[in-house]
Amino acid sequence: MKNMIPAALFLLISNTVSAEIVVTQTGQIQGIYSWGIAEVVPSVDGDTLILMPTGLPECPGGVYIKDSEYADRHLSMSMAAYVANQKVRFQVWNDADRFWSGSNDNYCQLRSIQLIK
């Protein structure tokens, strides 16, 4: 039993260390999709998917905005960049626990957005 405790602590620490905040490459948003009520996968209610090559192996096709009190800010900045053909860069979490549950493809959860001239 005593030997199991250090092993369990090592596993816990190694799992939390792998989760980090990373930055995507700079690019243009290719598409924006938003959900109100999702009957098939209720956990995506209110989420917004943003398609853009990220340059990240964890989520190469894009990122998502999780429905939250900050979602409107992120969505308005993303839509402004999309309409203006302005380049953006996203800061995202790259851990599997935060991948979007609405798809088999991985989309990282958005933390911040930066508009680039």
PDB file of C-alpha atoms in Angstrom:
ATOM      1  CA  MET A   1       0.000   0.000   0.000  1.00  0.00           C
ATOM      2  CA  LYS A   2       2.822   2.431   0.867  1.00  0.00           C
ATOM      3  CA  ASN A   3       4.462   1.761  -2.507  1.00  0.00           C
ATOM      4  CA  MET A   4       1.250   2.718  -4.330  1.00  0.00           C
ATOM      5  CA  ILE A   5       1.077   6.236  -2.852  1.00  0.00           C
ATOM      6  CA  PRO A   6       4.284   7.559  -4.525  1.00  0.00           C
ATOM      7  CA  ALA A   7       3.212   5.996  -7.833  1.00  0.00           C
ATOM      8  CA  ALA A   8      -0.215   7.615  -7.610  1.00  0.00           C
ATOM      9  CA  LEU A   9       1.335  10.998  -6.784  1.00  0.00           C
ATOM     10  CA  PHE A  10       3.717  10.673  -9.748  1.00  0.00           C
ATOM     11  CA  LEU A  11       0.801   9.945 -12.091  1.00  0.00           C
ATOM     12  CA  LEU A  12      -1.175  12.890 -10.724  1.00  0.00           C
ATOM     13  CA  ILE A  13       1.767  15.274 -11.121  1.00  0.00           C
ATOM     14  CA  SER A  14       2.640  14.040 -14.626  1.00  0.00           C
ATOM     15  CA  ASN A  15      -0.962  14.494 -15.789  1.00  0.00           C
ATOM     16  CA  THR A  16      -1.212  18.052 -14.500  1.00  0.00           C
ATOM     17  CA  VAL A  17       2.192  19.042 -15.892  1.00  0.00           C
ATOM     18  CA  SER A  18       1.165  18.088 -19.441  1.00  0.00           C
ATOM     19  CA  ALA A  19      -1.648  20.673 -19.462  1.00  0.00           C
ATOM     20  CA  GLU A  20      -0.385  24.088 -20.486  1.00  0.00           C
ATOM     21  CA  ILE A  21      -1.310  27.252 -22.307  1.00  0.00           C
ATOM     22  CA  VAL A  22       0.103  27.498 -25.826  1.00  0.00           C
ATOM     23  CA  VAL A  23      -0.144  29.993 -28.695  1.00  0.00           C
ATOM     24  CA  THR A  24      -1.338  29.194 -32.204  1.00  0.00           C
ATOM     25  CA  GLN A  25       0.337  30.401 -35.348  1.00  0.00           C
ATOM     26  CA  THR A  26      -0.963  33.654 -36.801  1.00  0.00           C
ATOM     27  CA  GLY A  27      -3.608  33.160 -39.475  1.00  0.00           C
ATOM     28  CA  GLN A  28      -7.024  34.029 -40.824  1.00  0.00           C
ATOM     29  CA  ILE A  29     -10.256  32.536 -39.550  1.00  0.00           C
ATOM     30  CA  GLN A  30     -11.850  30.327 -42.202  1.00  0.00           C
ATOM     31  CA  GLY A  31     -15.197  29.697 -40.534  1.00  0.00           C
ATOM     32  CA  ILE A  32     -17.238  30.274 -37.384  1.00  0.00           C
ATOM     33  CA  TYR A  33     -19.977  27.919 -36.167  1.00  0.00           C
ATOM     34  CA  SER A  34     -22.101  28.512 -33.091  1.00  0.00           C
ATOM     35  CA  TRP A  35     -24.580  26.315 -31.202  1.00  0.00           C
ATOM     36  CA  GLY A  36     -27.574  27.258 -29.118  1.00  0.00           C
ATOM     37  CA  ILE A  37     -29.067  24.028 -27.843  1.00  0.00           C
ATOM     38  CA  ALA A  38     -27.318  20.895 -29.078  1.00  0.00           C
ATOM     39  CA  GLU A  39     -29.691  17.955 -28.758  1.00  0.00           C
ATOM     40  CA  VAL A  40     -27.083  15.272 -29.481  1.00  0.00           C
ATOM     41  CA  VAL A  41     -24.213  16.557 -27.307  1.00  0.00           C
ATOM     42  CA  PRO A  42     -25.680  18.831 -24.592  1.00  0.00           C
ATOM     43  CA  SER A  43     -22.214  19.745 -23.299  1.00  0.00           C
ATOM     44  CA  VAL A  44     -21.657  21.958 -26.378  1.00  0.00           C
ATOM     45  CA  ASP A  45     -24.662  24.210 -25.673  1.00  0.00           C
ATOM     46  CA  GLY A  46     -23.629  27.790 -26.403  1.00  0.00           C
ATOM     47  CA  ASP A  47     -20.164  26.874 -27.708  1.00  0.00           C
ATOM     48  CA  THR A  48     -18.637  28.410 -30.831  1.00  0.00           C
ATOM     49  CA  LEU A  49     -16.209  26.589 -33.119  1.00  0.00           C
ATOM     50  CA  ILE A  50     -13.586  28.618 -35.002  1.00  0.00           C
ATOM     51  CA  LEU A  51     -11.901  26.991 -37.967  1.00  0.00           C
ATOM     52  CA  MET A  52      -8.333  28.077 -38.652  1.00  0.00           C
ATOM     53  CA  PRO A  53      -5.045  26.207 -39.130  1.00  0.00           C
ATOM     54  CA  THR A  54      -3.413  26.549 -35.711  1.00  0.00           C
ATOM     55  CA  GLY A  55      -0.026  24.945 -36.274  1.00  0.00           C
ATOM     56  CA  LEU A  56      -0.606  22.930 -33.091  1.00  0.00           C
ATOM     57  CA  PRO A  57      -0.561  19.121 -33.265  1.00  0.00           C
ATOM     58  CA  GLU A  58      -3.164  18.895 -30.469  1.00  0.00           C
ATOM     59  CA  CYS A  59      -5.799  20.882 -32.376  1.00  0.00           C
ATOM     60  CA  PRO A  60      -4.666  21.540 -35.954  1.00  0.00           C
ATOM     61  CA  GLY A  61      -8.028  22.598 -37.406  1.00  0.00           C
ATOM     62  CA  GLY A  62      -9.135  25.265 -34.963  1.00  0.00           C
ATOM     63  CA  VAL A  63     -10.267  26.281 -31.520  1.00  0.00           C
ATOM     64  CA  TYR A  64     -13.538  26.719 -29.674  1.00  0.00           C
ATOM     65  CA  ILE A  65     -15.078  29.302 -27.403  1.00  0.00           C
ATOM     66  CA  LYS A  66     -16.701  27.628 -24.416  1.00  0.00           C
ATOM     67  CA  ASP A  67     -19.987  29.201 -23.387  1.00  0.00           C
ATOM     68  CA  SER A  68     -19.112  31.418 -20.442  1.00  0.00           C
ATOM     69  CA  GLU A  69     -19.379  34.999 -19.235  1.00  0.00           C
ATOM     70  CA  TYR A  70     -16.476  35.875 -21.585  1.00  0.00           C
ATOM     71  CA  ALA A  71     -17.816  34.100 -24.676  1.00  0.00           C
ATOM     72  CA  ASP A  72     -19.442  37.212 -26.152  1.00  0.00           C
ATOM     73  CA  ARG A  73     -16.164  39.146 -26.024  1.00  0.00           C
ATOM     74  CA  HIS A  74     -14.218  36.378 -27.705  1.00  0.00           C
ATOM     75  CA  LEU A  75     -16.926  35.840 -30.305  1.00  0.00           C
ATOM     76  CA  SER A  76     -17.186  39.533 -31.180  1.00  0.00           C
ATOM     77  CA  MET A  77     -13.416  39.817 -31.641  1.00  0.00           C
ATOM     78  CA  SER A  78     -13.367  36.631 -33.734  1.00  0.00           C
ATOM     79  CA  MET A  79     -16.235  37.816 -35.924  1.00  0.00           C
ATOM     80  CA  ALA A  80     -14.580  41.222 -36.420  1.00  0.00           C
ATOM     81  CA  ALA A  81     -11.364  39.512 -37.530  1.00  0.00           C
ATOM     82  CA  TYR A  82     -13.287  37.154 -39.823  1.00  0.00           C
ATOM     83  CA  VAL A  83     -15.286  39.923 -41.537  1.00  0.00           C
ATOM     84  CA  ALA A  84     -12.226  42.192 -41.899  1.00  0.00           C
ATOM     85  CA  ASN A  85      -9.957  39.353 -43.100  1.00  0.00           C
ATOM     86  CA  GLN A  86      -7.642  40.327 -40.265  1.00  0.00           C
ATOM     87  CA  LYS A  87      -5.049  37.915 -38.933  1.00  0.00           C
ATOM     88  CA  VAL A  88      -5.430  36.506 -35.433  1.00  0.00           C
ATOM     89  CA  ARG A  89      -3.494  34.459 -32.944  1.00  0.00           C
ATOM     90  CA  PHE A  90      -5.130  32.445 -30.173  1.00  0.00           C
ATOM     91  CA  GLN A  91      -3.919  31.432 -26.755  1.00  0.00           C
ATOM     92  CA  VAL A  92      -5.400  28.014 -25.880  1.00  0.00           C
ATOM     93  CA  TRP A  93      -5.207  25.170 -23.389  1.00  0.00           C
ATOM     94  CA  ASN A  94      -3.710  22.088 -25.011  1.00  0.00           C
ATOM     95  CA  ASP A  95      -4.845  19.411 -22.553  1.00  0.00           C
ATOM     96  CA  ALA A  96      -7.246  16.678 -23.577  1.00  0.00           C
ATOM     97  CA  ASP A  97      -9.654  17.492 -20.720  1.00  0.00           C
ATOM     98  CA  ARG A  98     -10.423  20.810 -22.440  1.00  0.00           C
ATOM     99  CA  PHE A  99     -10.815  19.514 -26.014  1.00  0.00           C
ATOM    100  CA  TRP A 100     -14.214  20.260 -27.513  1.00  0.00           C
ATOM    101  CA  SER A 101     -16.655  17.386 -26.947  1.00  0.00           C
ATOM    102  CA  GLY A 102     -18.763  18.153 -30.039  1.00  0.00           C
ATOM    103  CA  SER A 103     -16.445  16.415 -32.494  1.00  0.00           C
ATOM    104  CA  ASN A 104     -14.074  13.493 -32.883  1.00  0.00           C
ATOM    105  CA  ASP A 105     -11.510  16.022 -34.124  1.00  0.00           C
ATOM    106  CA  ASN A 106      -9.665  17.934 -31.422  1.00  0.00           C
ATOM    107  CA  TYR A 107     -10.354  21.638 -30.987  1.00  0.00           C
ATOM    108  CA  CYS A 108      -8.532  23.406 -28.137  1.00  0.00           C
ATOM    109  CA  GLN A 109     -10.414  25.686 -25.743  1.00  0.00           C
ATOM    110  CA  LEU A 110      -9.778  29.380 -26.358  1.00  0.00           C
ATOM    111  CA  ARG A 111      -8.205  31.387 -23.556  1.00  0.00           C
ATOM    112  CA  SER A 112      -7.522  34.662 -25.382  1.00  0.00           C
ATOM    113  CA  ILE A 113      -7.513  36.172 -28.844  1.00  0.00           C
ATOM    114  CA  GLN A 114      -5.099  38.686 -30.334  1.00  0.00           C
ATOM    115  CA  LEU A 115      -5.855  40.635 -33.504  1.00  0.00           C
ATOM    116  CA  ILE A 116      -2.759  41.185 -35.682  1.00  0.00           C
ATOM    117  CA  LYS A 117      -2.255  43.931 -38.308  1.00  0.00           C
TER     118      LYS A 117
END
